[in-house]
Amino acid sequence: MTSIRITAVKLHLLSALSLMLLMFASSAAVFAQQPGADGLGDRLYPRLGNGGYDVRHYSIDLAFKPESKAIAATALLEAVALVDLASFNLDLYELTVNSVRVDDIRAAFTREEAELVISPEAYIPAGAAFQVAITYAGVPQPIADPAVPWVKLGWQEWADGYFAAVSQPSGSMNWFPCNNHPLDKATYSFRITVPQGLTAVANGVLRETIANDNDTRVFVWEMQQPMASYLALVAIGDFVAARDDSGSVPIRNFFPVGASDASIAGYAVTGDMMAWLTELLGPYPFAEYGVVAVPGFPGALESQSLSIFGASGPADSVLLHELLHQWFGNSVTLAHWSDIWLHEGFATYFIALWREKQFGADAYSTFINALRTSAMALKAPGNPEKSELFAWSVYARGALVLHALRGEVGDETFFEILRTFYRENAYSNVDTADFIAVAEGLSEAELEDLFAAWLYGERIPDLP
Ligand code: ARG
Ligand code: ZN
């Protein structure tokens, strides 16, 4: 799903296409059929995502067998061609592809590393809607991504009997074929079949649970808002659901059977945080929220509408951080991975705001000062290499960008900037220039120097 609003970002998405048209412009073949690009031009991940088409919806019908740890699935992608498409790529890591059909006609395909190259029988004209059905199977193989050297990405077993796909940035292609870059958001439906006794949790709303005759159950989940592929999550295990419909957003959490009361109690503050963020930023972007706590999972990740945590119970700060990402990260999403401070800096800064709301201005300052001290000797956060995507500077100095901006423009304008940046870019993609434009527009101030110093300057600036 590519939004209609044309921003710098969309131009970026289309740049590969325009370049090709330019190259053909002097020949007769302006409208020649062409292969879709094997990437979307991301500086850090040149081969993630694919060009030439736009996925609107994924339907993933997947059966899981815990004994063999294997999946057997059909992914049906509804897409639109952006050019006259002779062939196109999807990202898929390992697994065995059994068949590919385009508009229900068998299509040829080849595999090359993590690219699945599909050649339909006839080319797909620009603007045409088309469907691709891929039937595939195997044991998902975790992906080593230099951005997260401490963990492997994608579908895997985290503790005996607990499986989950955790994918930021590249992991989703280890369990479904996708246009694996945040620029191509889409809606999703999941039909996950598991043995009786296990629960399959996924993004969005649980539509139904179907008991089959053969001692399996199907969990049907639907994510009706656009979602980046790295935010897709399926978790399978012996989970107990806990639901709270008392607030404006239903909260459904999934805890491993036998989870301690103390670990569960740590999530009770979610409703208060939700109410506060909604007031500060605007409505929560998705239909429901909640967490899934997965034994053995290290850390936390803001999967869309369903953050994933380990089993030990959350720190308040992490709970807030992942909830904040639903606005900044999941609804408003980076256009290229090097702008990750727009996610992590924002989510970290909101911990300071939460401290301020709970304990007052001194608590805010203490937190801000600690961030600056911790980032003192670190590299600037604005243009990280792949191995620095989740470096502490991105979080700490990234958060201080917002603190510096607040000091410069004053509280009223600052919060108006956050609200406007959110509202104007909900469900879409942004880059740093988009944020600076909103900040300068509303403050009527020249802010290039402030952003340049905090985001790219070698030395960390003094606190305002
Ligand atoms: N974005 C995550 C956070 O909330 C952490 C990212 C690191 N882990 C990962 N699997 N990408 O801070
Ligand atoms: Zn984060």
Coordinates of C-alpha atoms in Angstrom, one line a residue, residues 58-351:
Y58 CA -1.3 -10.5 2.5
S59 CA -3.4 -13.5 3.3
I60 CA -1.2 -16.0 5.1
D61 CA -2.6 -19.5 5.6
L62 CA -0.1 -21.4 7.7
A63 CA -0.1 -24.7 9.5
F64 CA 2.5 -25.4 12.2
K65 CA 3.8 -28.7 13.4
P66 CA 5.7 -28.4 16.7
E67 CA 7.3 -31.9 16.5
S68 CA 9.1 -31.1 13.3
K69 CA 9.1 -27.3 13.9
A70 CA 8.0 -27.1 10.2
I71 CA 5.5 -24.8 8.6
A72 CA 3.4 -25.5 5.5
A73 CA 1.7 -22.4 4.1
T74 CA 0.1 -20.5 1.2
A75 CA 0.6 -16.8 1.0
L76 CA -1.8 -14.9 -1.2
L77 CA -0.6 -11.5 -2.1
E78 CA -2.9 -8.9 -3.6
A79 CA -0.8 -6.3 -5.5
V80 CA -0.8 -3.6 -8.1
A81 CA 1.8 -3.3 -10.9
L82 CA 3.5 0.1 -11.0
V83 CA 5.2 -0.6 -14.4
D84 CA 4.7 -3.1 -17.2
L85 CA 6.0 -6.0 -15.2
A86 CA 7.7 -8.8 -17.1
S87 CA 8.9 -10.4 -13.8
F88 CA 9.1 -9.4 -10.2
N89 CA 10.8 -10.4 -7.0
L90 CA 9.7 -11.2 -3.5
D91 CA 12.0 -11.6 -0.5
L92 CA 12.1 -15.1 0.9
Y93 CA 14.8 -16.7 3.0
E94 CA 15.3 -20.5 2.7
L95 CA 12.1 -22.7 2.8
T96 CA 11.0 -24.7 -0.2
V97 CA 8.6 -23.1 -2.7
N98 CA 6.3 -25.7 -4.2
S99 CA 4.3 -23.6 -6.6
V100 CA 3.6 -20.0 -7.6
R101 CA 0.4 -18.9 -9.3
V102 CA -0.2 -15.4 -10.7
D103 CA -3.9 -14.7 -11.2
D104 CA -4.4 -18.4 -10.8
I105 CA -2.1 -19.4 -13.7
R106 CA 1.0 -21.3 -12.8
A107 CA 4.1 -19.0 -13.0
A108 CA 7.8 -19.9 -13.4
F109 CA 10.1 -19.0 -10.5
T110 CA 13.7 -19.1 -9.6
R111 CA 15.5 -18.6 -6.3
E112 CA 18.6 -16.5 -5.8
E113 CA 19.8 -16.0 -2.2
A114 CA 16.9 -14.3 -0.5
E115 CA 15.1 -13.3 -3.7
L116 CA 12.2 -15.3 -5.2
V117 CA 12.0 -14.2 -8.8
I118 CA 8.6 -14.8 -10.4
S119 CA 7.9 -14.7 -14.2
P120 CA 4.2 -14.8 -15.0
E121 CA 3.1 -16.3 -18.2
A122 CA 2.1 -12.9 -19.6
Y123 CA 3.4 -9.5 -18.4
I124 CA 1.3 -7.5 -16.0
P125 CA 0.4 -4.1 -17.3
A126 CA 1.1 -1.0 -15.2
G127 CA -1.8 -0.2 -13.0
A128 CA -3.3 -3.7 -13.1
A129 CA -4.2 -5.4 -9.9
F130 CA -2.9 -9.0 -9.6
Q131 CA -2.8 -11.9 -7.2
V132 CA 0.2 -14.1 -6.4
A133 CA -0.3 -17.4 -4.5
I134 CA 2.9 -19.0 -3.2
T135 CA 2.8 -22.4 -1.6
Y136 CA 5.8 -23.2 0.5
A137 CA 7.0 -25.3 3.4
G138 CA 10.0 -26.1 5.6
V139 CA 11.6 -25.2 8.9
P140 CA 12.2 -21.4 9.1
Q141 CA 15.9 -20.6 9.5
P142 CA 16.7 -17.7 11.8
I143 CA 18.5 -14.8 10.1
A144 CA 21.8 -13.2 11.2
D145 CA 21.4 -9.5 10.7
P146 CA 24.4 -7.2 11.6
A147 CA 22.0 -4.6 13.0
V148 CA 21.1 -7.0 15.9
P149 CA 24.2 -9.1 16.6
W150 CA 22.9 -10.3 19.9
V151 CA 19.8 -12.0 18.5
K152 CA 18.7 -13.8 15.4
L153 CA 15.7 -12.6 13.5
G154 CA 12.5 -14.2 12.2
W155 CA 10.5 -17.2 13.2
Q156 CA 12.2 -19.4 15.8
E157 CA 11.7 -21.3 19.0
W158 CA 12.6 -19.1 22.1
A159 CA 12.0 -21.6 24.8
D160 CA 10.7 -25.2 24.8
G161 CA 7.3 -25.0 23.1
Y162 CA 7.3 -21.2 22.5
F163 CA 7.7 -20.0 18.9
A164 CA 7.6 -16.4 17.7
A165 CA 8.6 -14.4 14.7
V166 CA 10.6 -11.3 15.7
S167 CA 11.7 -9.5 12.6
Q168 CA 13.0 -5.9 12.9
P169 CA 14.6 -5.2 10.4
S170 CA 15.0 -8.1 8.0
G171 CA 13.5 -11.2 9.6
S172 CA 10.0 -11.6 8.2
M173 CA 11.2 -13.2 5.0
N174 CA 12.1 -16.3 7.0
W175 CA 8.4 -17.2 7.3
F176 CA 6.5 -15.6 4.5
P177 CA 7.4 -14.2 1.0
C178 CA 7.1 -10.5 1.1
N179 CA 8.1 -7.1 -0.1
N180 CA 10.3 -6.8 2.9
H181 CA 10.7 -3.1 3.3
P182 CA 8.7 -0.6 5.4
L183 CA 8.0 1.5 2.3
D184 CA 5.5 -1.1 1.1
K185 CA 2.9 -1.4 3.9
A186 CA -0.1 -3.6 3.5
T187 CA -3.0 -5.0 5.4
Y188 CA -2.8 -8.7 6.6
S189 CA -5.0 -11.6 7.4
F190 CA -3.6 -14.7 9.1
R191 CA -5.1 -18.2 9.4
I192 CA -2.8 -20.1 11.7
T193 CA -3.4 -23.8 12.3
V194 CA -1.8 -25.4 15.4
P195 CA -2.4 -28.5 17.5
Q196 CA -5.2 -28.5 20.0
G197 CA -3.9 -27.0 23.3
L198 CA -1.6 -24.4 21.6
T199 CA -2.7 -20.8 20.9
A200 CA -1.6 -18.8 17.9
V201 CA -1.5 -15.1 18.4
A202 CA -0.9 -12.6 15.6
N203 CA -1.4 -8.9 14.9
G204 CA -4.7 -7.2 14.9
V205 CA -8.1 -8.6 15.9
L206 CA -8.9 -12.3 16.5
R207 CA -11.9 -12.9 14.2
E208 CA -12.5 -16.6 15.0
T209 CA -11.2 -19.8 16.3
I210 CA -12.1 -22.9 14.4
A211 CA -11.8 -26.4 15.9
N212 CA -10.9 -29.0 13.2
D213 CA -11.7 -32.7 13.4
N214 CA -8.1 -33.7 13.4
D215 CA -7.3 -32.2 16.8
T216 CA -6.0 -28.9 15.4
R217 CA -7.4 -25.4 15.7
V218 CA -7.3 -22.4 13.4
F219 CA -6.8 -18.9 14.7
V220 CA -8.0 -16.2 12.3
W221 CA -6.4 -12.8 12.9
E222 CA -6.8 -9.7 10.9
M223 CA -4.7 -6.5 10.7
Q224 CA -6.9 -4.0 8.9
Q225 CA -4.5 -1.0 9.0
P226 CA -1.4 -0.8 6.8
M227 CA 1.6 -2.6 8.4
A228 CA 5.3 -2.8 7.5
S229 CA 6.5 -6.4 7.0
Y230 CA 8.9 -6.3 10.0
L231 CA 6.0 -5.7 12.4
A232 CA 4.2 -8.9 11.4
L233 CA 4.2 -11.2 14.4
V234 CA 2.9 -14.8 15.0
A235 CA 3.5 -16.3 18.4
I236 CA 2.6 -19.9 19.2
G237 CA 2.7 -21.6 22.6
D238 CA 0.6 -22.4 25.6
F239 CA -0.8 -18.9 26.2
V240 CA -3.5 -17.6 28.5
A241 CA -5.5 -14.6 27.3
A242 CA -6.4 -11.7 29.5
R243 CA -8.7 -9.0 28.2
D244 CA -9.6 -5.6 29.4
D245 CA -12.4 -3.7 27.7
S246 CA -12.7 -0.9 30.2
G247 CA -10.7 1.7 28.3
S248 CA -11.2 3.3 24.9
V249 CA -8.9 0.8 23.3
P250 CA -9.5 -2.9 24.1
I251 CA -6.3 -4.5 25.6
R252 CA -5.7 -8.2 25.1
N253 CA -2.6 -9.7 26.6
F254 CA -1.2 -13.2 26.2
F255 CA 0.8 -14.7 29.0
P256 CA 2.5 -18.1 29.0
V257 CA 0.6 -20.6 31.2
G258 CA 2.0 -20.4 34.7
A259 CA 3.2 -16.8 34.4
S260 CA 3.7 -15.3 37.9
D261 CA 1.1 -12.7 39.2
A262 CA 4.0 -10.3 39.6
S263 CA 5.0 -10.5 35.9
I264 CA 1.4 -10.0 34.9
A265 CA 0.8 -7.1 37.2
G266 CA 3.6 -5.2 35.5
Y267 CA 1.3 -4.7 32.5
A268 CA -1.6 -3.2 34.5
V269 CA -0.5 0.4 33.8
T270 CA -1.0 0.0 30.0
G271 CA -4.4 1.5 30.1
D272 CA -3.2 4.7 31.9
M273 CA -0.3 5.0 29.4
M274 CA -2.8 4.5 26.5
A275 CA -5.1 7.3 27.8
W276 CA -2.2 9.7 28.3
L277 CA -0.7 9.1 24.8
T278 CA -4.0 9.4 23.1
E279 CA -4.5 12.7 24.7
L280 CA -1.0 13.9 23.8
L281 CA -0.8 12.6 20.2
G282 CA -4.3 11.6 18.9
P283 CA -6.2 8.4 18.7
Y284 CA -4.3 5.0 19.0
P285 CA -3.8 3.9 15.4
F286 CA -5.1 0.3 15.6
A287 CA -8.2 -1.5 16.7
E288 CA -6.8 -3.3 19.8
Y289 CA -3.5 -3.4 21.7
G290 CA -1.8 -5.9 23.9
V291 CA 1.4 -7.8 24.5
V292 CA 2.5 -11.4 24.1
A293 CA 5.0 -12.5 26.7
V294 CA 7.2 -15.2 25.2
P295 CA 9.5 -17.2 27.5
G296 CA 13.1 -17.0 26.4
F297 CA 12.6 -13.9 24.3
P298 CA 15.3 -11.3 25.2
G299 CA 14.2 -7.7 25.2
A300 CA 11.1 -6.3 23.6
L301 CA 9.7 -5.4 20.2
E302 CA 6.8 -3.2 19.1
S303 CA 5.1 -5.6 16.7
Q304 CA 2.0 -3.8 15.4
S305 CA -0.8 -3.8 18.0
L306 CA 1.0 -6.7 19.8
S307 CA 4.3 -5.8 21.4
I308 CA 6.4 -8.8 22.3
F309 CA 8.2 -9.1 25.7
G310 CA 10.0 -11.9 27.6
A311 CA 8.3 -13.7 30.4
S312 CA 9.9 -11.8 33.4
G313 CA 7.5 -8.8 33.5
P314 CA 8.3 -5.4 32.0
A315 CA 9.9 -2.3 33.2
D316 CA 7.5 0.7 33.0
S317 CA 9.9 2.5 30.7
V318 CA 10.0 -0.4 28.2
L319 CA 6.2 -0.8 28.4
L320 CA 5.8 2.8 27.5
H321 CA 8.5 2.7 24.9
E322 CA 6.9 -0.1 22.9
L323 CA 3.4 1.5 23.3
L324 CA 4.7 4.8 22.0
H325 CA 6.1 3.0 18.9
Q326 CA 2.5 2.2 17.9
W327 CA 2.3 5.9 16.9
F328 CA 5.9 6.6 16.0
G329 CA 7.4 3.5 14.3
N330 CA 4.3 1.6 13.4
S331 CA 1.8 4.1 12.1
V332 CA 4.4 6.8 11.2
T333 CA 7.2 4.7 9.8
L334 CA 10.7 5.5 8.5
A335 CA 11.2 5.5 4.8
H336 CA 14.7 4.2 5.0
W337 CA 16.4 2.4 7.8
S338 CA 19.0 5.0 8.5
D339 CA 16.3 7.3 9.9
I340 CA 15.7 4.9 12.8
W341 CA 16.2 7.8 15.3
L342 CA 12.6 8.8 14.3
H343 CA 11.5 5.6 16.0
E344 CA 14.0 5.0 18.8
G345 CA 14.7 8.6 19.7
F346 CA 11.0 9.4 19.9
A347 CA 10.2 6.3 22.0
T348 CA 13.0 7.1 24.4
Y349 CA 12.1 10.7 24.8
F350 CA 8.5 9.8 25.8
I351 CA 10.0 8.0 28.8

